[in-house]
Amino acid sequence: MCVQTGDFDVGAELRRLQRLTLETGGVASFVGYVRDTNQGDTIGGFTLEHYPGMTERSLERICAQAEARWPLLGVTVIHRVGPLAPGDQIVLVATASRHRDAAFESCRFIMDYLKTEAPFWKKESTPDGERWVDARDSDEAARRRWE
């Protein structure tokens, strides 16, 4: 688990995860990007804030929950913070398992929990100024399906 300001190389991260063990039958991944619109407004970018230490512990807990639910061989979560522009990568979630179902499901589980449980705060830049972005009901609904 890593929280960082710099970009990441998705291909290198997926290869690293796949090479952890020859038992790996599949790696599932999700990469999130900064969009140029939100809630009908043009977005020039945003700043993602977090609490160092607390955020990393939250990511570790989420990944530990996934590892307890599925037979995973490896997990990678990289989440960027700081100023980001449209098209920038924000997050990588990747899971490795012997079989695809565990990899797919655990990857989605981790992403659903990241959106609702990890302490990140987003401030968007719009033509009308900056605004803090509230959590979406759809993200909470996605997380609840895992309960």
Coordinates of N, CA and C in Angstrom, one line a residue:
M1 N 0.9 -1.2 0.0 CA 0.0 0.0 0.0 C 0.9 1.2 0.0
C2 N 0.6 2.2 -0.9 CA 1.4 3.3 -1.0 C 0.5 4.6 -1.3
V3 N 0.8 5.6 -0.6 CA 0.2 6.9 -0.8 C 1.3 7.8 -1.3
Q4 N 1.2 8.5 -2.4 CA 2.3 9.2 -3.0 C 1.8 10.4 -3.9
T5 N 2.7 11.3 -4.1 CA 2.4 12.4 -5.0 C 2.7 12.1 -6.4
G6 N 3.7 11.3 -6.6 CA 4.2 11.0 -8.0 C 3.3 10.0 -8.7
D7 N 3.5 9.9 -10.0 CA 2.8 9.0 -10.9 C 3.3 7.6 -10.7
F8 N 2.7 6.6 -11.2 CA 3.1 5.2 -11.1 C 3.0 4.6 -12.5
D9 N 3.7 3.5 -12.7 CA 3.8 2.7 -13.9 C 2.9 1.5 -13.8
V10 N 1.7 1.5 -14.4 CA 0.8 0.4 -14.2 C 1.4 -0.9 -14.7
G11 N 2.0 -0.9 -15.8 CA 2.6 -2.2 -16.4 C 3.6 -2.8 -15.4
A12 N 4.5 -1.9 -14.9 CA 5.5 -2.4 -14.0 C 4.9 -3.0 -12.7
E13 N 3.9 -2.3 -12.2 CA 3.2 -2.8 -11.0 C 2.5 -4.1 -11.2
L14 N 1.9 -4.3 -12.3 CA 1.2 -5.5 -12.6 C 2.2 -6.7 -12.8
R15 N 3.3 -6.4 -13.5 CA 4.4 -7.4 -13.6 C 5.0 -7.8 -12.3
R16 N 5.2 -6.8 -11.4 CA 5.7 -7.1 -10.1 C 4.8 -8.0 -9.3
L17 N 3.5 -7.7 -9.4 CA 2.5 -8.5 -8.7 C 2.4 -9.9 -9.3
Q18 N 2.4 -10.1 -10.6 CA 2.4 -11.4 -11.2 C 3.6 -12.2 -10.9
R19 N 4.7 -11.6 -10.7 CA 6.0 -12.4 -10.5 C 6.2 -12.7 -9.0
L20 N 5.3 -12.4 -8.1 CA 5.4 -12.8 -6.7 C 5.5 -14.3 -6.6
T21 N 4.8 -15.0 -7.4 CA 4.8 -16.5 -7.3 C 4.3 -17.1 -8.6
L22 N 4.8 -18.2 -8.9 CA 4.3 -18.9 -10.1 C 2.9 -19.5 -10.0
E23 N 2.4 -19.4 -8.8 CA 1.0 -19.9 -8.5 C 0.0 -19.0 -9.1
T24 N 0.4 -17.7 -9.4 CA -0.6 -16.7 -9.9 C -1.2 -17.2 -11.2
G25 N -2.5 -17.3 -11.2 CA -3.3 -17.6 -12.4 C -3.9 -16.4 -13.0
G26 N -4.0 -15.3 -12.3 CA -4.6 -14.1 -12.8 C -4.4 -12.9 -11.9
V27 N -4.3 -11.7 -12.6 CA -4.2 -10.4 -11.9 C -5.3 -9.6 -12.4
A28 N -6.1 -9.0 -11.5 CA -7.2 -8.1 -11.9 C -6.8 -6.7 -11.4
S29 N -7.1 -5.7 -12.2 CA -6.7 -4.4 -11.8 C -7.8 -3.3 -12.2
F30 N -7.7 -2.2 -11.4 CA -8.5 -1.0 -11.7 C -7.6 0.2 -11.6
V31 N -7.7 1.1 -12.6 CA -6.9 2.3 -12.6 C -7.9 3.4 -12.7
G32 N -7.9 4.4 -11.8 CA -8.8 5.5 -11.8 C -8.0 6.7 -12.3
Y33 N -8.8 7.6 -13.1 CA -8.2 8.8 -13.7 C -9.0 10.0 -13.3
V34 N -8.4 11.1 -13.4 CA -9.0 12.4 -13.2 C -9.9 12.7 -14.4
R35 N -11.2 12.9 -14.3 CA -12.0 13.3 -15.4 C -12.0 14.9 -15.5
D36 N -12.4 15.4 -16.7 CA -12.5 16.8 -16.9 C -13.9 17.4 -16.6
T37 N -14.8 16.6 -16.2 CA -16.1 17.1 -15.8 C -16.6 16.3 -14.5
N38 N -17.4 17.0 -13.8 CA -18.1 16.4 -12.6 C -19.3 17.2 -12.3
Q39 N -20.4 16.5 -12.0 CA -21.7 17.1 -11.7 C -22.1 18.2 -12.7
G40 N -21.8 18.0 -13.9 CA -22.1 18.9 -15.0 C -21.2 20.1 -15.2
D41 N -20.1 20.2 -14.4 CA -19.2 21.3 -14.5 C -17.9 20.8 -15.1
T42 N -17.2 21.7 -15.8 CA -15.9 21.5 -16.2 C -14.9 21.6 -15.1
I43 N -14.0 20.6 -15.0 CA -13.0 20.5 -13.9 C -11.6 20.8 -14.5
G44 N -10.9 21.7 -13.9 CA -9.6 22.0 -14.4 C -8.6 21.1 -13.6
G45 N -9.0 20.4 -12.7 CA -8.2 19.5 -11.8 C -8.7 19.5 -10.4
F46 N -8.0 18.9 -9.6 CA -8.3 18.9 -8.2 C -7.1 18.6 -7.3
T47 N -7.3 18.8 -6.0 CA -6.3 18.5 -5.0 C -6.9 17.5 -4.1
L48 N -6.1 16.4 -3.9 CA -6.6 15.3 -3.0 C -5.7 15.4 -1.8
E49 N -6.4 15.5 -0.6 CA -5.7 15.6 0.7 C -6.0 14.4 1.5
H50 N -5.1 14.1 2.4 CA -5.2 13.0 3.3 C -4.5 13.2 4.6
Y51 N -4.6 12.3 5.6 CA -3.9 12.4 6.8 C -2.8 11.3 6.8
P52 N -1.5 11.7 6.6 CA -0.5 10.7 6.6 C -0.5 9.8 7.8
G53 N -0.2 8.6 7.6 CA -0.3 7.6 8.7 C -1.7 7.0 8.8
M54 N -2.6 7.8 9.1 CA -4.0 7.3 9.2 C -4.5 6.8 7.9
T55 N -4.2 7.4 6.8 CA -4.6 6.9 5.5 C -4.0 5.6 5.1
E56 N -2.7 5.5 5.4 CA -2.0 4.2 5.1 C -2.6 3.1 5.9
R57 N -2.8 3.3 7.2 CA -3.4 2.3 8.1 C -4.8 1.9 7.6
S58 N -5.6 2.8 7.1 CA -6.9 2.5 6.5 C -6.7 1.6 5.3
L59 N -5.8 1.9 4.4 CA -5.6 1.1 3.2 C -5.2 -0.3 3.6
E60 N -4.3 -0.4 4.6 CA -3.8 -1.7 5.1 C -5.0 -2.5 5.6
R61 N -5.9 -1.9 6.4 CA -7.1 -2.6 6.9 C -8.0 -3.1 5.8
I62 N -8.2 -2.3 4.8 CA -9.1 -2.6 3.7 C -8.5 -3.8 3.0
C63 N -7.2 -3.8 2.7 CA -6.5 -4.9 2.0 C -6.5 -6.2 2.9
A64 N -6.4 -6.0 4.2 CA -6.4 -7.2 5.1 C -7.8 -7.8 5.0
Q65 N -8.8 -7.0 5.0 CA -10.2 -7.6 4.9 C -10.4 -8.4 3.6
A66 N -9.8 -7.8 2.5 CA -9.9 -8.6 1.2 C -9.1 -9.9 1.3
E67 N -7.9 -9.8 1.9 CA -7.1 -11.1 2.0 C -7.8 -12.1 2.9
A68 N -8.6 -11.6 3.8 CA -9.3 -12.6 4.7 C -10.5 -13.2 4.0
R69 N -11.1 -12.5 3.0 CA -12.3 -13.0 2.3 C -11.9 -13.9 1.0
W70 N -10.8 -13.6 0.4 CA -10.4 -14.3 -0.8 C -9.0 -14.9 -0.7
P71 N -8.7 -16.0 -1.4 CA -7.4 -16.6 -1.4 C -6.4 -15.8 -2.3
L72 N -5.9 -14.7 -1.9 CA -5.1 -13.8 -2.7 C -3.6 -14.2 -2.5
L73 N -2.9 -13.9 -3.6 CA -1.5 -14.2 -3.6 C -0.7 -12.9 -3.5
G74 N -1.4 -11.8 -3.7 CA -0.8 -10.4 -3.7 C -1.8 -9.4 -3.9
V75 N -1.5 -8.2 -3.3 CA -2.4 -7.0 -3.4 C -1.5 -5.8 -3.6
T76 N -1.9 -4.9 -4.5 CA -1.2 -3.6 -4.7 C -2.2 -2.5 -4.7
V77 N -2.0 -1.5 -3.9 CA -2.8 -0.3 -3.9 C -1.9 0.9 -3.9
I78 N -2.0 1.7 -4.9 CA -1.2 3.0 -5.0 C -2.3 4.1 -5.1
H79 N -2.2 5.1 -4.2 CA -3.2 6.2 -4.3 C -2.4 7.5 -4.3
R80 N -2.6 8.3 -5.3 CA -2.0 9.6 -5.3 C -2.7 10.6 -4.5
V81 N -1.9 11.6 -4.1 CA -2.5 12.8 -3.4 C -1.8 14.0 -3.9
G82 N -2.3 15.2 -3.6 CA -1.8 16.4 -4.0 C -2.6 16.9 -5.3
P83 N -2.0 17.9 -6.0 CA -2.7 18.5 -7.1 C -2.6 17.5 -8.3
L84 N -3.8 17.3 -9.0 CA -3.9 16.4 -10.1 C -4.7 17.1 -11.2
A85 N -4.3 16.8 -12.5 CA -5.0 17.4 -13.6 C -5.8 16.3 -14.4
P86 N -6.8 16.8 -15.2 CA -7.5 15.8 -16.0 C -6.6 14.9 -16.8
G87 N -6.9 13.6 -16.8 CA -6.1 12.6 -17.5 C -5.1 12.0 -16.6
D88 N -4.8 12.6 -15.4 CA -3.8 12.0 -14.5 C -4.3 10.7 -13.9
Q89 N -3.5 9.8 -13.6 CA -3.8 8.6 -12.8 C -4.0 9.0 -11.4
I90 N -5.0 8.4 -10.7 CA -5.2 8.7 -9.3 C -4.9 7.5 -8.5
V91 N -5.4 6.3 -8.9 CA -5.4 5.1 -8.0 C -5.2 3.9 -8.9
L92 N -4.4 3.0 -8.3 CA -4.3 1.6 -8.9 C -4.6 0.6 -7.8
V93 N -5.5 -0.3 -8.1 CA -5.8 -1.4 -7.2 C -5.6 -2.6 -8.1
A94 N -4.8 -3.6 -7.6 CA -4.6 -4.8 -8.3 C -4.5 -6.0 -7.4
T95 N -5.1 -7.1 -7.7 CA -5.0 -8.3 -6.9 C -4.6 -9.5 -7.7
A96 N -3.9 -10.4 -7.1 CA -3.4 -11.6 -7.8 C -4.0 -12.8 -7.0
S97 N -4.4 -13.8 -7.8 CA -4.9 -15.0 -7.2 C -4.7 -16.2 -8.1
R98 N -5.0 -17.4 -7.6 CA -4.9 -18.5 -8.5 C -6.0 -18.5 -9.6
H99 N -7.1 -18.0 -9.2 CA -8.3 -18.0 -10.1 C -8.9 -16.6 -10.3
R100 N -9.5 -16.3 -11.4 CA -10.0 -15.0 -11.8 C -11.1 -14.5 -10.9
D101 N -12.0 -15.3 -10.4 CA -13.1 -14.8 -9.6 C -12.6 -14.1 -8.4
A102 N -11.6 -14.7 -7.7 CA -11.1 -14.1 -6.5 C -10.4 -12.8 -6.8
A103 N -9.6 -12.7 -7.9 CA -8.9 -11.5 -8.3 C -9.9 -10.4 -8.7
F104 N -10.9 -10.7 -9.5 CA -11.9 -9.7 -9.9 C -12.7 -9.2 -8.7
E105 N -13.3 -10.1 -7.9 CA -14.1 -9.7 -6.8 C -13.3 -8.9 -5.7
S106 N -12.1 -9.3 -5.4 CA -11.3 -8.6 -4.4 C -10.9 -7.3 -4.8
C107 N -10.6 -7.1 -6.1 CA -10.2 -5.8 -6.7 C -11.4 -4.8 -6.5
R108 N -12.6 -5.3 -6.9 CA -13.8 -4.4 -6.8 C -14.1 -4.1 -5.3
F109 N -14.0 -5.1 -4.4 CA -14.2 -4.9 -3.0 C -13.3 -3.8 -2.5
I110 N -12.0 -3.9 -2.8 CA -11.0 -2.9 -2.3 C -11.4 -1.5 -2.8
M111 N -11.7 -1.4 -4.1 CA -12.0 -0.1 -4.7 C -13.3 0.5 -4.0
D112 N -14.3 -0.4 -3.8 CA -15.5 0.1 -3.2 C -15.3 0.6 -1.8
Y113 N -14.4 -0.1 -1.0 CA -14.1 0.4 0.3 C -13.2 1.6 0.3
L114 N -12.3 1.7 -0.6 CA -11.4 2.9 -0.7 C -12.3 4.2 -0.9
K115 N -13.3 4.1 -1.7 CA -14.2 5.2 -2.0 C -15.0 5.7 -0.8
T116 N -15.2 4.8 0.2 CA -16.0 5.2 1.3 C -15.3 5.2 2.6
E117 N -14.3 4.4 2.8 CA -13.6 4.2 4.1 C -12.3 4.9 4.2
A118 N -11.6 5.1 3.1 CA -10.2 5.7 3.2 C -10.4 7.2 3.4
P119 N -9.6 7.8 4.3 CA -9.7 9.2 4.6 C -8.9 10.1 3.6
F120 N -9.6 10.4 2.5 CA -9.2 11.3 1.4 C -10.2 12.4 1.3
W121 N -9.8 13.6 0.9 CA -10.7 14.7 0.7 C -10.3 15.4 -0.6
K122 N -11.3 15.6 -1.5 CA -11.1 16.2 -2.8 C -11.7 17.6 -2.9
K123 N -10.8 18.5 -3.4 CA -11.2 19.8 -3.7 C -11.0 20.1 -5.2
E124 N -12.1 20.3 -5.9 CA -12.1 20.5 -7.3 C -11.9 22.0 -7.7
S125 N -11.3 22.2 -8.8 CA -11.2 23.5 -9.4 C -12.2 23.6 -10.6
T126 N -13.1 24.5 -10.5 CA -14.1 24.7 -11.5 C -14.0 26.2 -12.0
P127 N -14.7 26.5 -13.1 CA -14.7 27.9 -13.6 C -15.2 28.9 -12.6
D128 N -16.1 28.4 -11.7 CA -16.7 29.2 -10.6 C -15.9 29.2 -9.3
G129 N -14.7 28.6 -9.3 CA -13.9 28.5 -8.1 C -13.7 27.1 -7.6
E130 N -13.2 27.0 -6.4 CA -12.9 25.7 -5.8 C -14.1 25.2 -5.0
R131 N -14.3 23.9 -4.9 CA -15.3 23.3 -4.1 C -14.9 21.9 -3.5
W132 N -15.3 21.6 -2.3 CA -15.1 20.3 -1.8 C -16.1 19.3 -2.3
V133 N -15.7 18.1 -2.6 CA -16.6 17.1 -3.2 C -17.1 16.2 -2.1
D134 N -18.4 16.1 -2.0 CA -19.0 15.2 -1.0 C -19.0 13.8 -1.5
A135 N -19.1 12.8 -0.6 CA -19.3 11.4 -0.9 C -20.5 11.2 -1.7
R136 N -20.5 10.3 -2.6 CA -21.7 10.0 -3.4 C -22.5 8.8 -2.8
D137 N -23.8 8.9 -2.9 CA -24.6 7.8 -2.4 C -24.3 6.5 -3.2
S138 N -24.0 6.6 -4.4 CA -23.7 5.4 -5.2 C -22.5 4.7 -4.7
D139 N -21.5 5.4 -4.2 CA -20.3 4.8 -3.6 C -20.7 4.0 -2.4
E140 N -21.5 4.6 -1.5 CA -21.9 4.0 -0.3 C -22.7 2.7 -0.6
A141 N -23.6 2.8 -1.6 CA -24.4 1.6 -2.0 C -23.5 0.5 -2.5
A142 N -22.5 0.8 -3.2 CA -21.6 -0.2 -3.7 C -20.8 -0.9 -2.6
R143 N -20.4 -0.1 -1.6 CA -19.8 -0.7 -0.4 C -20.7 -1.6 0.4
R144 N -22.0 -1.2 0.5 CA -22.9 -2.0 1.3 C -23.2 -3.4 0.8
R145 N -23.0 -3.5 -0.5 CA -23.3 -4.9 -1.0 C -22.3 -5.9 -0.6
W146 N -21.2 -5.5 0.0 CA -20.2 -6.5 0.5 C -20.5 -6.9 2.0
E147 N -21.5 -6.3 2.6 CA -21.8 -6.6 4.0 C -22.5 -7.9 4.2

